[in-house]
Structure formats: C-alpha cells, structure tokens
CSV table of C-alpha atoms in Angstrom, one decimal:
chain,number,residue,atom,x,y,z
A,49,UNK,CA,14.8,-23.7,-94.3
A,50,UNK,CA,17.7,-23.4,-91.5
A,51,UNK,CA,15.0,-21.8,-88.8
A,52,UNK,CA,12.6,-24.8,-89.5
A,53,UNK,CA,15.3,-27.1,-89.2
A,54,UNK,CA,16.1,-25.4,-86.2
A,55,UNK,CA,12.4,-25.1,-84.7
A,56,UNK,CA,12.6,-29.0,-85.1
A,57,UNK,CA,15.5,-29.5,-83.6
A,58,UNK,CA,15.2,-27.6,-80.6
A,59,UNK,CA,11.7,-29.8,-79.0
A,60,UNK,CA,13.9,-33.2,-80.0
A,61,UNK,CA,16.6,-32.1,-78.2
A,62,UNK,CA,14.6,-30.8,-75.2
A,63,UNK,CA,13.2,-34.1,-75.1
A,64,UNK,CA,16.4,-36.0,-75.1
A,65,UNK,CA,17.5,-34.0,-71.9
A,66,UNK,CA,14.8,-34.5,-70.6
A,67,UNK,CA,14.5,-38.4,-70.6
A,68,UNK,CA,18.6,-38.1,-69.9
A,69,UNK,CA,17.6,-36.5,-66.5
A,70,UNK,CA,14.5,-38.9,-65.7
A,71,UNK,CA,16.1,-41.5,-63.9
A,72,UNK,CA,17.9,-38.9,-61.9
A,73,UNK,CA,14.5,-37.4,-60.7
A,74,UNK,CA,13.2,-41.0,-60.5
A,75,UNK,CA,15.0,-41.9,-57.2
A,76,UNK,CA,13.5,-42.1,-53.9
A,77,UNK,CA,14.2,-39.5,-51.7
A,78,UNK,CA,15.2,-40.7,-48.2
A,79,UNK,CA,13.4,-39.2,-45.0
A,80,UNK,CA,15.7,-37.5,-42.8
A,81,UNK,CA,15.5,-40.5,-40.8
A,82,UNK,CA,16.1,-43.0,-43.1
A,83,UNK,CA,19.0,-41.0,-43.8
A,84,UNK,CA,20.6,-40.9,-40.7
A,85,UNK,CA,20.0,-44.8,-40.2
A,86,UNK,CA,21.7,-45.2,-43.8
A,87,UNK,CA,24.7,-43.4,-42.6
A,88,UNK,CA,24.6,-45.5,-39.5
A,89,UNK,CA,24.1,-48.6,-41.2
A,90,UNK,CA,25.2,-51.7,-38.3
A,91,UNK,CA,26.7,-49.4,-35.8
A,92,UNK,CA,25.6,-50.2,-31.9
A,93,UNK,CA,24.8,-46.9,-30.0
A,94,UNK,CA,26.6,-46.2,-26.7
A,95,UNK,CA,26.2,-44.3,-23.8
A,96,UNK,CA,26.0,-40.6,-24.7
A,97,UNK,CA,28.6,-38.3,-23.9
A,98,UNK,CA,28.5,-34.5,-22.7
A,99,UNK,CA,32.0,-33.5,-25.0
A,100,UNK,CA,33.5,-34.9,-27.7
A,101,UNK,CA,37.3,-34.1,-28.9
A,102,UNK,CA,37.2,-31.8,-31.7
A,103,UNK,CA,40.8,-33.3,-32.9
A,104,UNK,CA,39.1,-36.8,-33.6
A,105,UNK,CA,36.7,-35.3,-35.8
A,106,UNK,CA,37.2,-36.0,-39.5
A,107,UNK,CA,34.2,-34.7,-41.3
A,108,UNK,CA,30.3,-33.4,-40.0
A,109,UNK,CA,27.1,-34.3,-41.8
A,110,UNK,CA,23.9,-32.4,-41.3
A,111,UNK,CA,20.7,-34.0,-42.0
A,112,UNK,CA,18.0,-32.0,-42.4
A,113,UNK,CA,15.7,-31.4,-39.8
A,114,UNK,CA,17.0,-34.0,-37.3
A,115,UNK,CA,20.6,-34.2,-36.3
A,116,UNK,CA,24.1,-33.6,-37.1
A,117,UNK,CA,26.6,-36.3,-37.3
A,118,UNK,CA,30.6,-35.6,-36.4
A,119,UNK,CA,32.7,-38.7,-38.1
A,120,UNK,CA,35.6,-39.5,-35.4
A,121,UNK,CA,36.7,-42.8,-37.5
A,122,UNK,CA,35.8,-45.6,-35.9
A,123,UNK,CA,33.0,-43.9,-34.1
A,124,UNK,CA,29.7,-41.6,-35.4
A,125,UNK,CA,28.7,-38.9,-33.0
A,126,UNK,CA,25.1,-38.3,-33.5
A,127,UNK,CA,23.7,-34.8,-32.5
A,128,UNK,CA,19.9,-34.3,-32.3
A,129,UNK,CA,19.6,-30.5,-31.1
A,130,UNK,CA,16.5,-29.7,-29.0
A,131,UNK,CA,15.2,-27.4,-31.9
A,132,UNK,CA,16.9,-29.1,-35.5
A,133,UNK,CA,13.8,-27.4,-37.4
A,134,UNK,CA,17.0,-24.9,-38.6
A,135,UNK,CA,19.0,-27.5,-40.0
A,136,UNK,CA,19.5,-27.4,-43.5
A,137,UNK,CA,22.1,-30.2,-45.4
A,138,UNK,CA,23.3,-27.6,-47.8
A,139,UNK,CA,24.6,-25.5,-44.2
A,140,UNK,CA,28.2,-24.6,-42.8
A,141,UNK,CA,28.8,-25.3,-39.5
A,142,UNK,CA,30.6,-22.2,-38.0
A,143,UNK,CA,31.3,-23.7,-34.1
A,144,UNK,CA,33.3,-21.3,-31.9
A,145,UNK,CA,34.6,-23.1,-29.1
A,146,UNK,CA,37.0,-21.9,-26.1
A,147,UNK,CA,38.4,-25.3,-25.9
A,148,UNK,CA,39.7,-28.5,-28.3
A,149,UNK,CA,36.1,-30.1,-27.0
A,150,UNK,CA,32.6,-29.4,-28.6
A,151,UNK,CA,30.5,-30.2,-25.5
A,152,UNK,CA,26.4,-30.6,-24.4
A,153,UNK,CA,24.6,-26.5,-24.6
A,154,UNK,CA,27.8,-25.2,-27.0
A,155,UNK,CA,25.7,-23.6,-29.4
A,156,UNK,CA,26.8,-23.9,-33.4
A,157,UNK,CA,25.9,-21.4,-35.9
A,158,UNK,CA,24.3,-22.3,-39.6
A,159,UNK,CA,26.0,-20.6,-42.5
A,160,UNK,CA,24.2,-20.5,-45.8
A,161,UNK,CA,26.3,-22.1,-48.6
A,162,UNK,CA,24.4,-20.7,-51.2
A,163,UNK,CA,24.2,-17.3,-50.3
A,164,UNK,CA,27.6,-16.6,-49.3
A,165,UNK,CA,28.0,-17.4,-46.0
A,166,UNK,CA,24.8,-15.7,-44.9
A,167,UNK,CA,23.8,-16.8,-41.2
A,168,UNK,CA,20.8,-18.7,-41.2
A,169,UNK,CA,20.4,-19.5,-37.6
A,170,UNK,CA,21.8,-21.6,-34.5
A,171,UNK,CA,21.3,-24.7,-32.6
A,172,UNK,CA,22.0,-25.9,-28.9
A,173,UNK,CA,23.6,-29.2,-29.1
A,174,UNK,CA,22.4,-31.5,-26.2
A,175,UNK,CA,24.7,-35.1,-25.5
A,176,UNK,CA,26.4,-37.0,-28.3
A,177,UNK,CA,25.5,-40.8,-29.1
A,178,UNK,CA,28.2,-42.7,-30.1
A,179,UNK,CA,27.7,-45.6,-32.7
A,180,UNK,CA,30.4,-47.6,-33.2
A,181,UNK,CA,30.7,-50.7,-35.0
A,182,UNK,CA,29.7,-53.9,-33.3
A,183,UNK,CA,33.6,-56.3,-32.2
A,184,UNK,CA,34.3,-58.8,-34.4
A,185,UNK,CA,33.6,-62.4,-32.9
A,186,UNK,CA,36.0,-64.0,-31.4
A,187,UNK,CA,37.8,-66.6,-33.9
A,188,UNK,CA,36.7,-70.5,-32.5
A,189,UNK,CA,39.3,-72.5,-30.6
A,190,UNK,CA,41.0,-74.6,-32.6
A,191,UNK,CA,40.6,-78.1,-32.2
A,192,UNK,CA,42.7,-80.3,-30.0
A,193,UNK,CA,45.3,-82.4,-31.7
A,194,UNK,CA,44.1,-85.8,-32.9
A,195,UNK,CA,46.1,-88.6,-30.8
C-alpha cells in the first residue's frame, strides 16, 4: 500500500515543481543587445576614450557576445572588443595591467566560473564609450515680484 501511495505521489509532486518553475522559464530572454541597452537605460554616449581609471571602477558586466561594461558611478564604460564572439556572462575577468589605467589594445583574459577558473580565452579591448546620464534641467527663473 505505502509503494502505491508512493508511485502516486511522486508524478503529483513532479508536476507541482514543475508548474512552480513555469513562469520562471516563461520569461523572455533578452538579446545581448537589448541587454546592454537595458543596462544603459537613458544614458547619453560621449566621446570615446583610449583609458579609463581602473580606481573609478566599481563593478564590470559581460554581456554575451557583444561588450563588456565597467560601472565608474556616474558613468558606464562600454567595451565592444573587435572579436566578443569569446564573451561569456558567466566569465571572470582576469586583466593584468602595468598601470592604475585599463587602456585601448590591453588585452583581458576570460576565466571560466564554472570550471574553476579554467581560461577560456582573451579579448583586445578597443576605445571606451562613456554613457552618462543626461544634466538635469535647469530650474525656471522665478518670477519677478508683483508691484
């Protein structure tokens, strides 16, 4: 009686994990594009820049395929390397630099995460586009007193 009870039990609860996980699956997965324009959201590109100070940057973000993004605050660096076929979003950056910049033809190497570290490959960097948030409009003059 307990192993048909059992045999029952097992498919219903299979099928509660499974509708559990649906909506999770559901979601639309984001190009690598649409990715990078979500984590850009309002920002105004700038003139590209050869270096960028490796003591401003607060986080990195790879997306896959197409660029990777150094967070400075205020300002997004976006990288597109001449050959991001390599880049993976589950990578570690390893960047060896002989300097506190990361500059234009530094190369960066791409550590696996899942397997331990294991080098995947490396990239050339080429210039850095900054995107910063658009200033805030000017507040309107107040009006004259009335006399």
């Amino acid at each position: 009686m307990a192993a048909t009870m059992c045999k029952m039990l097992i498919p219903a609860l299979l099928g509660a994990v499974v509708l559990w996980t649906a909506p999770a699956n559901a979601r639309e997965r984001l190009t690598p594009e649409q990715e990078l324009a979500k984590l850009i959201k309002d920002r105004v590109p700038g003139k590209p820049v050869d270096c960028i100070q490796l003591t401003e940057i607060r986080s990195t973000t790879i997306i896959d395929k197409t660029a990777i993004v150094y967070d400075a605050g205020n300002v997004l660096y976006v990288n597109r390397p001449a050959f991001p076929e390599s880049l993976g979003s589950d990578d570690v950056l390893l960047t060896k630099t002989w300097s506190n910049q990361l500059c234009r033809l530094d190369m960066v190497q791409l550590l696996d995460r899942s397997m331990n570290g294991f080098m995947r490959g490396m990239v050339g960097l080429n210039e850095f586009v900054p995107y910063a948030r658009p200033p805030k409009p000017a507040p309107a003059p107040a009006a004259p007193p009335a006399q």
